PDB file of C-alpha atoms in Angstrom:
ATOM      1  CA  MET A   1     -18.010 -15.912 -16.015  1.00  0.00           C
ATOM      2  CA  LEU A   2     -18.399 -18.703 -13.452  1.00  0.00           C
ATOM      3  CA  PRO A   3     -21.978 -19.632 -14.427  1.00  0.00           C
ATOM      4  CA  GLU A   4     -21.019 -19.562 -18.122  1.00  0.00           C
ATOM      5  CA  TYR A   5     -18.103 -21.920 -17.455  1.00  0.00           C
ATOM      6  CA  ALA A   6     -20.393 -24.326 -15.627  1.00  0.00           C
ATOM      7  CA  ASP A   7     -22.933 -24.202 -18.469  1.00  0.00           C
ATOM      8  CA  TYR A   8     -20.447 -25.028 -21.206  1.00  0.00           C
ATOM      9  CA  CYS A   9     -18.167 -27.550 -19.493  1.00  0.00           C
ATOM     10  CA  TYR A  10     -18.832 -31.243 -19.256  1.00  0.00           C
ATOM     11  CA  GLY A  11     -17.897 -33.667 -16.544  1.00  0.00           C
ATOM     12  CA  GLU A  12     -18.761 -34.694 -13.064  1.00  0.00           C
ATOM     13  CA  GLY A  13     -21.047 -32.098 -11.513  1.00  0.00           C
ATOM     14  CA  ASN A  14     -20.605 -29.823 -14.553  1.00  0.00           C
ATOM     15  CA  MET A  15     -17.114 -29.122 -13.235  1.00  0.00           C
ATOM     16  CA  HIS A  16     -18.490 -27.048 -10.337  1.00  0.00           C
ATOM     17  CA  ASP A  17     -15.469 -27.963  -8.227  1.00  0.00           C
ATOM     18  CA  THR A  18     -13.169 -26.447 -10.857  1.00  0.00           C
ATOM     19  CA  VAL A  19     -15.333 -23.333 -11.059  1.00  0.00           C
ATOM     20  CA  MET A  20     -15.163 -22.857  -7.281  1.00  0.00           C
ATOM     21  CA  LEU A  21     -11.384 -23.352  -7.248  1.00  0.00           C
ATOM     22  CA  LEU A  22     -10.794 -20.873 -10.068  1.00  0.00           C
ATOM     23  CA  GLY A  23     -13.171 -18.374  -8.477  1.00  0.00           C
ATOM     24  CA  MET A  24     -11.319 -18.606  -5.163  1.00  0.00           C
ATOM     25  CA  LEU A  25      -8.007 -18.059  -6.966  1.00  0.00           C
ATOM     26  CA  GLY A  26      -9.293 -14.889  -8.636  1.00  0.00           C
ATOM     27  CA  TRP A  27     -10.362 -16.412 -11.975  1.00  0.00           C
ATOM     28  CA  ASP A  28      -8.451 -14.652 -14.775  1.00  0.00           C
ATOM     29  CA  LYS A  29      -6.410 -12.584 -12.300  1.00  0.00           C
ATOM     30  CA  TYR A  30      -4.576 -15.665 -10.984  1.00  0.00           C
ATOM     31  CA  ASP A  31      -0.982 -15.422 -12.202  1.00  0.00           C
ATOM     32  CA  GLY A  32       0.603 -18.403 -10.461  1.00  0.00           C
ATOM     33  CA  LYS A  33       2.282 -21.193 -12.388  1.00  0.00           C
ATOM     34  CA  VAL A  34       0.362 -24.454 -12.000  1.00  0.00           C
ATOM     35  CA  GLU A  35       2.421 -27.607 -11.455  1.00  0.00           C
ATOM     36  CA  PHE A  36       0.847 -30.755 -12.891  1.00  0.00           C
ATOM     37  CA  ILE A  37       1.655 -33.717 -10.639  1.00  0.00           C
ATOM     38  CA  THR A  38       0.147 -36.441 -12.827  1.00  0.00           C
ATOM     39  CA  ASP A  39      -0.621 -36.844 -16.496  1.00  0.00           C
ATOM     40  CA  LEU A  40      -4.195 -36.516 -17.672  1.00  0.00           C
ATOM     41  CA  PHE A  41      -6.125 -39.632 -16.753  1.00  0.00           C
ATOM     42  CA  ALA A  42      -8.653 -39.752 -19.538  1.00  0.00           C
ATOM     43  CA  SER A  43     -10.194 -43.024 -18.362  1.00  0.00           C
ATOM     44  CA  SER A  44     -12.047 -41.011 -15.708  1.00  0.00           C
ATOM     45  CA  GLY A  45     -14.225 -39.646 -18.497  1.00  0.00           C
ATOM     46  CA  THR A  46     -13.732 -36.056 -17.353  1.00  0.00           C
ATOM     47  CA  GLY A  47     -10.078 -35.554 -18.206  1.00  0.00           C
ATOM     48  CA  GLN A  48      -8.842 -35.116 -14.652  1.00  0.00           C
ATOM     49  CA  VAL A  49      -5.339 -34.241 -13.456  1.00  0.00           C
ATOM     50  CA  ASN A  50      -3.696 -33.674 -10.095  1.00  0.00           C
ATOM     51  CA  ALA A  51      -2.204 -30.196  -9.917  1.00  0.00           C
ATOM     52  CA  VAL A  52      -0.756 -27.721  -7.416  1.00  0.00           C
ATOM     53  CA  PHE A  53      -1.877 -24.078  -7.583  1.00  0.00           C
ATOM     54  CA  PRO A  54       0.697 -22.053  -5.609  1.00  0.00           C
ATOM     55  CA  LEU A  55      -0.547 -19.087  -3.587  1.00  0.00           C
ATOM     56  CA  PRO A  56       1.427 -16.029  -2.508  1.00  0.00           C
ATOM     57  CA  ALA A  57       2.648 -16.101   1.083  1.00  0.00           C
TER      58      ALA A  57
END
């Protein structure tokens, strides 16, 4: 799924940083609740946000 995500997503570096983060978290097995710290800043051209992905202790 990671290569497919990179192929179909747009943005800086084809969103490879997002792919690596989601892969590290377990992709679709991640069940944490993400906390968005900032609103979407669309002026970046890639629709970026700042978010916290909690991990189990």
